PDB file of C-alpha atoms in Angstrom:
ATOM      1  CA  MET A   7     178.156  -8.538 189.587  1.00 44.00           C
ATOM      2  CA  ALA A   8     181.428  -8.745 187.672  1.00 43.00           C
ATOM      3  CA  VAL A   9     181.376 -12.554 187.181  1.00 43.00           C
ATOM      4  CA  LEU A  10     177.728 -12.100 185.784  1.00 43.00           C
ATOM      5  CA  LEU A  11     178.709  -9.193 183.540  1.00 47.00           C
ATOM      6  CA  LEU A  12     182.061 -10.740 182.553  1.00 47.00           C
ATOM      7  CA  GLY A  13     179.929 -14.195 181.393  1.00 47.00           C
ATOM      8  CA  GLN A  14     177.902 -11.733 178.672  1.00 53.00           C
ATOM      9  CA  PHE A  15     181.388 -10.026 177.465  1.00 59.00           C
ATOM     10  CA  SER A  16     182.562 -13.588 176.842  1.00 60.00           C
ATOM     11  CA  PRO A  17     181.454 -13.189 173.142  1.00 65.00           C
ATOM     12  CA  LEU A  18     183.826 -10.513 173.003  1.00 67.00           C
ATOM     13  CA  PHE A  19     186.698 -12.678 174.004  1.00 69.00           C
ATOM     14  CA  THR A  20     185.745 -15.161 171.945  1.00 68.00           C
ATOM     15  CA  SER A  21     185.159 -12.831 168.980  1.00 75.00           C
ATOM     16  CA  LEU A  22     189.032 -11.651 169.062  1.00 79.00           C
ATOM     17  CA  PRO A  23     190.293 -13.341 166.060  1.00 82.00           C
ATOM     18  CA  GLU A  24     187.102 -11.619 163.570  1.00 82.00           C
ATOM     19  CA  LEU A  25     188.308  -8.502 165.753  1.00 84.00           C
ATOM     20  CA  THR A  26     192.044  -8.465 165.076  1.00 87.00           C
ATOM     21  CA  VAL A  27     191.483  -9.555 161.394  1.00 89.00           C
ATOM     22  CA  PHE A  28     189.116  -6.354 160.762  1.00 87.00           C
ATOM     23  CA  LEU A  29     191.098  -4.210 162.546  1.00 88.00           C
ATOM     24  CA  VAL A  30     194.536  -5.535 160.777  1.00 90.00           C
ATOM     25  CA  ALA A  31     192.479  -5.330 157.532  1.00 89.00           C
ATOM     26  CA  ILE A  32     191.110  -1.617 157.593  1.00 86.00           C
ATOM     27  CA  LEU A  33     195.154  -0.489 158.785  1.00 87.00           C
ATOM     28  CA  SER A  34     196.279  -2.468 156.752  1.00 85.00           C
ATOM     29  CA  GLY A  35     197.156   0.091 154.045  1.00 83.00           C
ATOM     30  CA  LEU A  36     195.107  -1.963 151.015  1.00 85.00           C
ATOM     31  CA  ASP A  37     193.081  -0.848 148.569  1.00 84.00           C
ATOM     32  CA  SER A  38     190.701  -3.803 149.479  1.00 86.00           C
ATOM     33  CA  GLY A  39     191.445  -3.356 153.046  1.00 86.00           C
ATOM     34  CA  GLU A  40     188.050  -1.317 154.388  1.00 85.00           C
ATOM     35  CA  GLU A  41     186.173  -3.903 152.083  1.00 87.00           C
ATOM     36  CA  ILE A  42     187.744  -6.752 153.791  1.00 89.00           C
ATOM     37  CA  GLY A  43     187.209  -5.675 157.460  1.00 87.00           C
ATOM     38  CA  ILE A  44     183.763  -4.699 156.590  1.00 85.00           C
ATOM     39  CA  GLY A  45     183.156  -8.278 154.758  1.00 87.00           C
ATOM     40  CA  THR A  46     184.144  -9.798 158.189  1.00 87.00           C
ATOM     41  CA  ILE A  47     181.877  -8.090 160.214  1.00 84.00           C
ATOM     42  CA  LEU A  48     178.810  -8.768 157.535  1.00 85.00           C
ATOM     43  CA  GLY A  49     180.232 -12.449 157.243  1.00 86.00           C
ATOM     44  CA  GLN A  50     179.982 -14.057 160.378  1.00 85.00           C
ATOM     45  CA  PRO A  51     176.225 -13.696 161.237  1.00 86.00           C
ATOM     46  CA  PHE A  52     175.874 -14.661 157.238  1.00 88.00           C
ATOM     47  CA  MET A  53     177.928 -18.017 158.134  1.00 87.00           C
ATOM     48  CA  ALA A  54     176.235 -18.720 161.597  1.00 85.00           C
ATOM     49  CA  SER A  55     172.866 -18.292 159.463  1.00 86.00           C
ATOM     50  CA  SER A  56     174.018 -20.309 156.932  1.00 87.00           C
ATOM     51  CA  LEU A  57     176.442 -23.162 157.327  1.00 87.00           C
ATOM     52  CA  SER A  58     176.805 -23.398 161.267  1.00 87.00           C
ATOM     53  CA  TYR A  59     173.335 -23.699 161.718  1.00 89.00           C
ATOM     54  CA  GLY A  60     173.193 -26.236 158.673  1.00 89.00           C
ATOM     55  CA  LEU A  61     175.603 -28.249 160.265  1.00 89.00           C
ATOM     56  CA  VAL A  62     173.998 -28.140 163.600  1.00 88.00           C
ATOM     57  CA  GLY A  63     170.902 -29.158 161.705  1.00 89.00           C
ATOM     58  CA  PHE A  64     172.692 -32.366 160.179  1.00 89.00           C
ATOM     59  CA  SER A  65     174.455 -33.453 163.254  1.00 86.00           C
ATOM     60  CA  ALA A  66     171.158 -33.321 164.506  1.00 86.00           C
ATOM     61  CA  PHE A  67     169.810 -35.560 162.133  1.00 89.00           C
ATOM     62  CA  PHE A  68     172.739 -38.218 162.271  1.00 88.00           C
ATOM     63  CA  GLY A  69     172.466 -38.096 165.789  1.00 85.00           C
ATOM     64  CA  HIS A  70     169.165 -38.968 165.852  1.00 88.00           C
ATOM     65  CA  VAL A  71     169.406 -41.813 162.499  1.00 90.00           C
ATOM     66  CA  LEU A  72     172.239 -43.151 165.336  1.00 88.00           C
ATOM     67  CA  GLY A  73     169.540 -43.106 168.059  1.00 86.00           C
ATOM     68  CA  LYS A  74     171.362 -40.367 170.366  1.00 82.00           C
ATOM     69  CA  ARG A  75     168.913 -37.932 170.084  1.00 83.00           C
ATOM     70  CA  LYS A  76     165.140 -36.699 169.016  1.00 85.00           C
ATOM     71  CA  SER A  77     165.148 -35.557 165.000  1.00 84.00           C
ATOM     72  CA  TYR A  78     164.265 -32.017 166.643  1.00 87.00           C
ATOM     73  CA  LEU A  79     166.109 -29.311 168.792  1.00 88.00           C
ATOM     74  CA  GLU A  80     164.197 -28.595 172.023  1.00 88.00           C
ATOM     75  CA  VAL A  81     164.807 -24.809 172.841  1.00 86.00           C
ATOM     76  CA  ASP A  82     164.340 -22.678 175.837  1.00 84.00           C
ATOM     77  CA  ARG A  83     162.525 -19.461 175.046  1.00 84.00           C
ATOM     78  CA  SER A  84     165.009 -17.247 176.600  1.00 80.00           C
ATOM     79  CA  LEU A  85     166.554 -17.488 173.094  1.00 82.00           C
ATOM     80  CA  ILE A  86     163.640 -14.925 171.825  1.00 86.00           C
ATOM     81  CA  LEU A  87     165.348 -12.256 172.835  1.00 82.00           C
ATOM     82  CA  PRO A  88     168.786 -12.107 171.640  1.00 81.00           C
ATOM     83  CA  TYR A  89     167.203 -13.622 168.185  1.00 84.00           C
ATOM     84  CA  ILE A  90     164.589 -10.030 168.327  1.00 87.00           C
ATOM     85  CA  LEU A  91     167.576  -8.586 168.637  1.00 82.00           C
ATOM     86  CA  ILE A  92     169.342  -9.911 165.637  1.00 83.00           C
ATOM     87  CA  THR A  93     166.531  -9.827 163.249  1.00 85.00           C
ATOM     88  CA  VAL A  94     165.341  -6.029 163.979  1.00 86.00           C
ATOM     89  CA  PHE A  95     169.331  -4.583 164.286  1.00 83.00           C
ATOM     90  CA  PHE A  96     171.303  -6.547 161.361  1.00 84.00           C
ATOM     91  CA  PRO A  97     169.796  -5.077 158.609  1.00 85.00           C
ATOM     92  CA  LEU A  98     170.385  -1.517 160.218  1.00 84.00           C
ATOM     93  CA  PRO A  99     173.475  -0.812 159.431  1.00 78.00           C
ATOM     94  CA  ALA A 100     172.677  -0.943 155.688  1.00 78.00           C
ATOM     95  CA  LEU A 101     170.561   2.453 157.020  1.00 81.00           C
ATOM     96  CA  PRO A 102     173.644   4.949 157.027  1.00 79.00           C
ATOM     97  CA  ALA A 103     174.897   4.021 153.450  1.00 75.00           C
ATOM     98  CA  VAL A 104     171.524   5.245 152.208  1.00 77.00           C
ATOM     99  CA  ILE A 105     170.617   7.987 154.608  1.00 80.00           C
ATOM    100  CA  GLY A 106     173.990   8.904 156.282  1.00 78.00           C
ATOM    101  CA  PHE A 107     174.357  10.136 159.663  1.00 82.00           C
ATOM    102  CA  ARG A 108     176.818   7.032 159.954  1.00 83.00           C
ATOM    103  CA  HIS A 109     178.538   8.206 163.288  1.00 86.00           C
ATOM    104  CA  VAL A 110     175.457   8.679 165.239  1.00 88.00           C
ATOM    105  CA  PHE A 111     174.339   5.073 164.289  1.00 87.00           C
ATOM    106  CA  GLY A 112     177.753   4.335 165.416  1.00 87.00           C
ATOM    107  CA  PHE A 113     177.166   5.625 169.011  1.00 90.00           C
ATOM    108  CA  VAL A 114     173.576   4.406 169.003  1.00 89.00           C
ATOM    109  CA  PHE A 115     174.739   0.509 168.115  1.00 88.00           C
ATOM    110  CA  LEU A 116     177.216   0.443 170.681  1.00 89.00           C
ATOM    111  CA  ALA A 117     174.633   1.807 173.132  1.00 90.00           C
ATOM    112  CA  ILE A 118     172.306  -0.716 172.010  1.00 87.00           C
ATOM    113  CA  PHE A 119     174.823  -3.538 172.780  1.00 85.00           C
ATOM    114  CA  ALA A 120     175.449  -1.490 176.476  1.00 86.00           C
ATOM    115  CA  LEU A 121     171.658  -1.806 176.663  1.00 86.00           C
ATOM    116  CA  TYR A 122     171.411  -5.328 176.055  1.00 80.00           C
ATOM    117  CA  ILE A 123     173.950  -6.822 178.302  1.00 80.00           C
ATOM    118  CA  TRP A 124     172.154  -4.377 181.181  1.00 81.00           C
ATOM    119  CA  THR A 125     169.320  -6.326 180.195  1.00 79.00           C
ATOM    120  CA  MET A 126     170.459  -9.906 180.335  1.00 72.00           C
ATOM    121  CA  TYR A 127     172.148  -8.866 183.522  1.00 72.00           C
ATOM    122  CA  GLU A 128     168.745  -7.800 184.815  1.00 72.00           C
ATOM    123  CA  ARG A 129     167.024 -10.577 184.099  1.00 68.00           C
ATOM    124  CA  ARG A 130     169.977 -12.982 185.335  1.00 59.00           C
ATOM    125  CA  GLN A 131     170.549 -14.738 181.748  1.00 52.00           C
ATOM    126  CA  ALA A 132     173.900 -14.201 181.795  1.00 48.00           C
ATOM    127  CA  ASP A 133     176.130 -17.399 181.691  1.00 49.00           C
ATOM    128  CA  MET A 134     177.710 -17.931 184.976  1.00 49.00           C
ATOM    129  CA  ILE A 135     181.631 -18.841 184.961  1.00 48.00           C
ATOM    130  CA  GLY A 136     182.462 -21.609 187.224  1.00 50.00           C
ATOM    131  CA  HIS A 137     186.404 -22.834 187.859  1.00 55.00           C
ATOM    132  CA  ALA A 138     188.379 -21.414 184.934  1.00 57.00           C
ATOM    133  CA  GLU A 139     191.132 -24.029 183.730  1.00 64.00           C
ATOM    134  CA  LEU A 140     194.512 -23.191 184.112  1.00 69.00           C
ATOM    135  CA  PRO A 141     196.282 -21.582 181.225  1.00 70.00           C
ATOM    136  CA  TYR A 142     198.394 -24.263 178.910  1.00 71.00           C
ATOM    137  CA  PHE A 143     201.586 -22.459 179.665  1.00 71.00           C
ATOM    138  CA  CYS A 144     200.920 -22.737 183.517  1.00 71.00           C
ATOM    139  CA  ARG A 145     200.317 -26.527 183.014  1.00 69.00           C
ATOM    140  CA  VAL A 146     203.248 -27.330 180.899  1.00 70.00           C
ATOM    141  CA  LEU A 147     205.697 -24.944 182.521  1.00 69.00           C
ATOM    142  CA  SER A 148     204.552 -25.094 185.944  1.00 66.00           C
ATOM    143  CA  ARG A 149     205.755 -21.483 186.829  1.00 65.00           C
ATOM    144  CA  SER A 150     203.993 -18.573 188.541  1.00 69.00           C
ATOM    145  CA  HIS A 151     200.795 -18.869 187.307  1.00 71.00           C
ATOM    146  CA  ARG A 152     200.166 -15.201 186.689  1.00 74.00           C
ATOM    147  CA  VAL A 153     203.452 -14.649 184.985  1.00 78.00           C
ATOM    148  CA  MET A 154     202.795 -17.582 182.383  1.00 78.00           C
ATOM    149  CA  ALA A 155     199.210 -16.304 182.116  1.00 78.00           C
ATOM    150  CA  SER A 156     200.682 -12.962 181.030  1.00 82.00           C
ATOM    151  CA  VAL A 157     202.865 -14.685 178.656  1.00 83.00           C
ATOM    152  CA  GLN A 158     200.491 -17.049 177.228  1.00 82.00           C
ATOM    153  CA  LEU A 159     198.172 -14.483 176.610  1.00 81.00           C
ATOM    154  CA  ALA A 160     201.116 -12.110 174.312  1.00 87.00           C
ATOM    155  CA  PHE A 161     202.238 -15.023 172.665  1.00 87.00           C
ATOM    156  CA  SER A 162     198.310 -15.314 171.692  1.00 84.00           C
ATOM    157  CA  VAL A 163     197.795 -12.084 170.854  1.00 85.00           C
ATOM    158  CA  ALA A 164     201.340 -12.011 168.325  1.00 89.00           C
ATOM    159  CA  LEU A 165     199.763 -15.406 166.980  1.00 90.00           C
ATOM    160  CA  LEU A 166     196.614 -13.768 166.298  1.00 87.00           C
ATOM    161  CA  TYR A 167     198.103 -10.631 164.371  1.00 89.00           C
ATOM    162  CA  TYR A 168     200.191 -12.302 162.174  1.00 90.00           C
ATOM    163  CA  GLY A 169     197.832 -15.136 161.442  1.00 90.00           C
ATOM    164  CA  SER A 170     195.345 -12.194 160.398  1.00 90.00           C
ATOM    165  CA  GLU A 171     198.000 -10.146 158.476  1.00 91.00           C
ATOM    166  CA  GLY A 172     198.172 -13.660 156.530  1.00 92.00           C
ATOM    167  CA  LEU A 173     194.597 -14.177 156.124  1.00 91.00           C
ATOM    168  CA  VAL A 174     193.743 -10.516 155.005  1.00 92.00           C
ATOM    169  CA  SER A 175     196.821 -10.500 152.428  1.00 93.00           C
ATOM    170  CA  ALA A 176     195.809 -13.826 150.943  1.00 93.00           C
ATOM    171  CA  VAL A 177     192.267 -12.860 150.566  1.00 91.00           C
ATOM    172  CA  ASP A 178     193.569  -9.817 149.083  1.00 92.00           C
ATOM    173  CA  LEU A 179     196.117 -11.305 146.850  1.00 93.00           C
ATOM    174  CA  VAL A 180     192.813 -14.204 145.765  1.00 92.00           C
ATOM    175  CA  ALA A 181     190.512 -11.369 145.410  1.00 91.00           C
ATOM    176  CA  ARG A 182     193.174  -9.739 142.551  1.00 91.00           C
ATOM    177  CA  GLU A 183     194.083 -12.509 141.045  1.00 91.00           C
ATOM    178  CA  LEU A 184     190.708 -13.899 140.209  1.00 89.00           C
ATOM    179  CA  GLY A 185     189.373 -10.501 139.673  1.00 88.00           C
ATOM    180  CA  LEU A 186     186.616 -11.223 142.176  1.00 87.00           C
ATOM    181  CA  SER A 187     185.154  -9.149 144.597  1.00 87.00           C
ATOM    182  CA  PRO A 188     187.210  -8.440 148.435  1.00 88.00           C
ATOM    183  CA  PHE A 189     184.156  -8.146 149.853  1.00 88.00           C
ATOM    184  CA  GLY A 190     182.435 -11.091 148.585  1.00 87.00           C
ATOM    185  CA  VAL A 191     185.640 -13.062 149.363  1.00 89.00           C
ATOM    186  CA  ALA A 192     186.289 -11.616 152.340  1.00 89.00           C
ATOM    187  CA  LEU A 193     182.700 -12.292 153.394  1.00 88.00           C
ATOM    188  CA  ILE A 194     183.193 -16.054 152.674  1.00 87.00           C
ATOM    189  CA  VAL A 195     186.710 -16.881 153.534  1.00 88.00           C
ATOM    190  CA  ILE A 196     187.129 -15.114 156.455  1.00 89.00           C
ATOM    191  CA  PRO A 197     184.435 -16.068 158.942  1.00 87.00           C
ATOM    192  CA  ALA A 198     184.528 -19.946 157.353  1.00 83.00           C
ATOM    193  CA  ALA A 199     188.075 -19.493 159.218  1.00 83.00           C
ATOM    194  CA  THR A 200     186.986 -17.520 162.229  1.00 82.00           C
ATOM    195  CA  ALA A 201     183.523 -19.343 163.484  1.00 81.00           C
ATOM    196  CA  ILE A 202     185.689 -22.645 163.586  1.00 81.00           C
ATOM    197  CA  PRO A 203     185.703 -22.799 166.969  1.00 78.00           C
ATOM    198  CA  GLU A 204     182.053 -21.884 168.206  1.00 80.00           C
ATOM    199  CA  THR A 205     180.964 -23.629 165.153  1.00 84.00           C
ATOM    200  CA  ALA A 206     182.458 -27.040 166.777  1.00 83.00           C
ATOM    201  CA  SER A 207     180.992 -26.828 169.735  1.00 80.00           C
ATOM    202  CA  ALA A 208     177.573 -26.259 168.586  1.00 83.00           C
ATOM    203  CA  LEU A 209     177.914 -29.295 166.539  1.00 85.00           C
ATOM    204  CA  ILE A 210     179.028 -31.460 169.585  1.00 83.00           C
ATOM    205  CA  TRP A 211     176.098 -29.792 171.755  1.00 80.00           C
ATOM    206  CA  GLY A 212     173.493 -30.423 168.955  1.00 81.00           C
ATOM    207  CA  TYR A 213     174.716 -33.879 168.306  1.00 80.00           C
ATOM    208  CA  ARG A 214     174.364 -34.815 172.947  1.00 78.00           C
ATOM    209  CA  GLY A 215     171.498 -33.268 172.571  1.00 79.00           C
ATOM    210  CA  ARG A 216     172.296 -30.236 174.364  1.00 81.00           C
ATOM    211  CA  ASP A 217     169.940 -28.102 172.169  1.00 86.00           C
ATOM    212  CA  THR A 218     169.736 -24.575 173.807  1.00 83.00           C
ATOM    213  CA  LEU A 219     173.134 -24.884 174.418  1.00 80.00           C
ATOM    214  CA  SER A 220     174.323 -25.764 170.548  1.00 82.00           C
ATOM    215  CA  LEU A 221     172.122 -22.601 169.506  1.00 83.00           C
ATOM    216  CA  GLY A 222     173.184 -20.198 172.668  1.00 79.00           C
ATOM    217  CA  SER A 223     176.713 -21.082 171.743  1.00 77.00           C
ATOM    218  CA  LEU A 224     176.520 -19.028 167.958  1.00 80.00           C
ATOM    219  CA  VAL A 225     173.772 -16.833 168.827  1.00 79.00           C
ATOM    220  CA  GLY A 226     175.845 -14.590 171.425  1.00 73.00           C
ATOM    221  CA  GLU A 227     178.314 -13.629 168.860  1.00 74.00           C
ATOM    222  CA  LYS A 228     175.511 -12.651 166.497  1.00 77.00           C
ATOM    223  CA  VAL A 229     174.359 -10.111 169.059  1.00 80.00           C
ATOM    224  CA  LEU A 230     177.865  -8.966 169.161  1.00 81.00           C
ATOM    225  CA  TYR A 231     178.064  -8.825 165.063  1.00 83.00           C
ATOM    226  CA  SER A 232     174.105  -7.047 165.060  1.00 82.00           C
ATOM    227  CA  THR A 233     174.866  -4.241 167.431  1.00 85.00           C
ATOM    228  CA  PHE A 234     178.878  -3.710 168.857  1.00 85.00           C
ATOM    229  CA  TYR A 235     180.688  -4.785 165.948  1.00 84.00           C
ATOM    230  CA  PRO A 236     178.599  -2.243 163.020  1.00 84.00           C
ATOM    231  CA  GLY A 237     178.903   0.445 165.506  1.00 85.00           C
ATOM    232  CA  LEU A 238     182.593   0.219 165.824  1.00 84.00           C
ATOM    233  CA  ALA A 239     182.902  -0.095 162.082  1.00 81.00           C
ATOM    234  CA  MET A 240     180.534   3.057 161.584  1.00 83.00           C
ATOM    235  CA  LEU A 241     182.693   5.086 163.963  1.00 84.00           C
ATOM    236  CA  VAL A 242     186.464   3.755 162.556  1.00 79.00           C
ATOM    237  CA  THR A 243     185.768   3.526 158.778  1.00 73.00           C
ATOM    238  CA  SER A 244     185.324   6.117 156.179  1.00 66.00           C
TER     239      SER A 244
ATOM    240  CA  MET B  16     181.026   2.603 155.296  1.00 55.00           C
ATOM    241  CA  ARG B  17     180.239   1.577 151.511  1.00 62.00           C
ATOM    242  CA  LEU B  18     177.803  -1.663 151.175  1.00 69.00           C
ATOM    243  CA  ASP B  19     177.228  -3.885 147.869  1.00 78.00           C
ATOM    244  CA  ILE B  20     175.199  -6.404 146.282  1.00 84.00           C
ATOM    245  CA  HIS B  21     177.281  -8.901 148.828  1.00 85.00           C
ATOM    246  CA  ALA B  22     176.544  -7.045 151.813  1.00 84.00           C
ATOM    247  CA  TYR B  23     172.409  -6.854 151.011  1.00 87.00           C
ATOM    248  CA  MET B  24     172.463 -10.159 150.234  1.00 87.00           C
ATOM    249  CA  SER B  25     174.294 -11.564 153.367  1.00 86.00           C
ATOM    250  CA  ILE B  26     171.636  -9.241 155.731  1.00 87.00           C
ATOM    251  CA  SER B  27     168.837 -10.513 154.041  1.00 89.00           C
ATOM    252  CA  THR B  28     169.896 -14.200 154.429  1.00 89.00           C
ATOM    253  CA  THR B  29     170.901 -13.766 157.994  1.00 89.00           C
ATOM    254  CA  VAL B  30     167.509 -11.557 158.156  1.00 89.00           C
ATOM    255  CA  PHE B  31     165.363 -14.486 156.676  1.00 91.00           C
ATOM    256  CA  ILE B  32     166.851 -17.647 158.494  1.00 90.00           C
ATOM    257  CA  SER B  33     166.297 -15.571 161.697  1.00 88.00           C
ATOM    258  CA  PHE B  34     163.053 -14.727 161.403  1.00 89.00           C
ATOM    259  CA  ILE B  35     162.368 -18.495 160.798  1.00 91.00           C
ATOM    260  CA  LEU B  36     164.593 -19.534 163.769  1.00 89.00           C
ATOM    261  CA  LEU B  37     162.110 -16.872 165.900  1.00 89.00           C
ATOM    262  CA  TYR B  38     159.410 -18.649 164.835  1.00 91.00           C
ATOM    263  CA  PHE B  39     160.331 -22.373 165.840  1.00 91.00           C
ATOM    264  CA  ILE B  40     162.029 -20.963 169.005  1.00 89.00           C
ATOM    265  CA  SER B  41     158.568 -19.027 170.058  1.00 90.00           C
ATOM    266  CA  LYS B  42     157.151 -22.795 169.818  1.00 91.00           C
ATOM    267  CA  GLU B  43     160.695 -24.432 171.639  1.00 89.00           C
ATOM    268  CA  ARG B  44     160.862 -26.624 168.724  1.00 91.00           C
ATOM    269  CA  ILE B  45     163.151 -26.551 165.561  1.00 90.00           C
ATOM    270  CA  PRO B  46     163.208 -29.211 162.906  1.00 91.00           C
ATOM    271  CA  TRP B  47     166.425 -30.540 161.566  1.00 90.00           C
ATOM    272  CA  TYR B  48     165.964 -29.596 158.302  1.00 91.00           C
ATOM    273  CA  CYS B  49     164.966 -26.004 159.101  1.00 90.00           C
ATOM    274  CA  LEU B  50     168.197 -25.279 160.630  1.00 89.00           C
ATOM    275  CA  CYS B  51     169.784 -26.888 157.492  1.00 90.00           C
ATOM    276  CA  THR B  52     167.808 -24.200 154.846  1.00 89.00           C
ATOM    277  CA  GLY B  53     170.667 -21.662 155.658  1.00 87.00           C
ATOM    278  CA  SER B  54     173.303 -24.540 153.953  1.00 89.00           C
ATOM    279  CA  LEU B  55     171.549 -23.675 150.556  1.00 90.00           C
ATOM    280  CA  PHE B  56     172.166 -19.745 150.777  1.00 89.00           C
ATOM    281  CA  PHE B  57     175.822 -20.564 151.132  1.00 88.00           C
ATOM    282  CA  ILE B  58     175.555 -23.200 148.403  1.00 90.00           C
ATOM    283  CA  PHE B  59     174.106 -20.476 146.329  1.00 90.00           C
ATOM    284  CA  TYR B  60     176.012 -17.585 147.133  1.00 88.00           C
ATOM    285  CA  THR B  61     179.556 -19.264 146.606  1.00 87.00           C
ATOM    286  CA  VAL B  62     178.205 -20.605 143.061  1.00 89.00           C
ATOM    287  CA  LEU B  63     177.505 -16.652 142.972  1.00 87.00           C
ATOM    288  CA  ILE B  64     180.835 -15.231 143.856  1.00 84.00           C
ATOM    289  CA  PHE B  65     183.749 -18.076 142.338  1.00 83.00           C
ATOM    290  CA  VAL B  66     181.049 -19.338 139.146  1.00 84.00           C
ATOM    291  CA  TYR B  67     179.672 -16.395 138.205  1.00 83.00           C
ATOM    292  CA  TYR B  68     181.838 -13.717 139.614  1.00 79.00           C
ATOM    293  CA  ILE B  69     179.242 -11.638 141.106  1.00 77.00           C
TER     294      ILE B  69
END
């Protein structure tokens, strides 16, 4: 069960850069911090729907032109449940802005995410994790796995923090200097940077004709951004 | 949580694309050009932000 649930929680780990940017933005003390944080949360699904899917489409097209694959993507119907969840729940974070009850909605969204994970576990659609790769530090330095894995984790978290701080202050500066909306700039710039890993893997899968994997690598995080992160944002922002 | 025109545009685009994909996923076949629809929204939105300062 632990392995199966870990598979469903994996988007939580792969979306750590966005989570770090969100937390750094709202805790930065900048006037536009909250707008940048919320722009990050709402921007990632927008980026996946617009740019990432578009690039996968072009990748499939070029794969077809080069004779590597068909001109369309053959996908599994198992993707229907996450897409229904995204279509229904992604617009709902706009509701508290109109009718209030922000904290109630926040808890409801977190509960829906927990329910989704449980449902996927029950239907056994969670990803299995096979043999995990050794952390990079262990391979290079050949020391104790546990120690070097901890060192690599601490190093990565520090880099994430400083990178996020730089990104948030850069978005704030660009928005102020050019007279643009910080929300609008954050919505485009931050997800464009943080969505690169999953977009790259979706492109590679799409080009090779592994279509369900290609869309699946993009949809996992969108579920998170339709339920978990809006819930978190409603609870921690003013 | 304060939402403005940017949030509503992001939400409506995402939901629109998700509806299209949901339809094609139910048929288990997505044409490549259907996936590219979202790119038009991205270009349109980028122009609105950086050219028209919306």
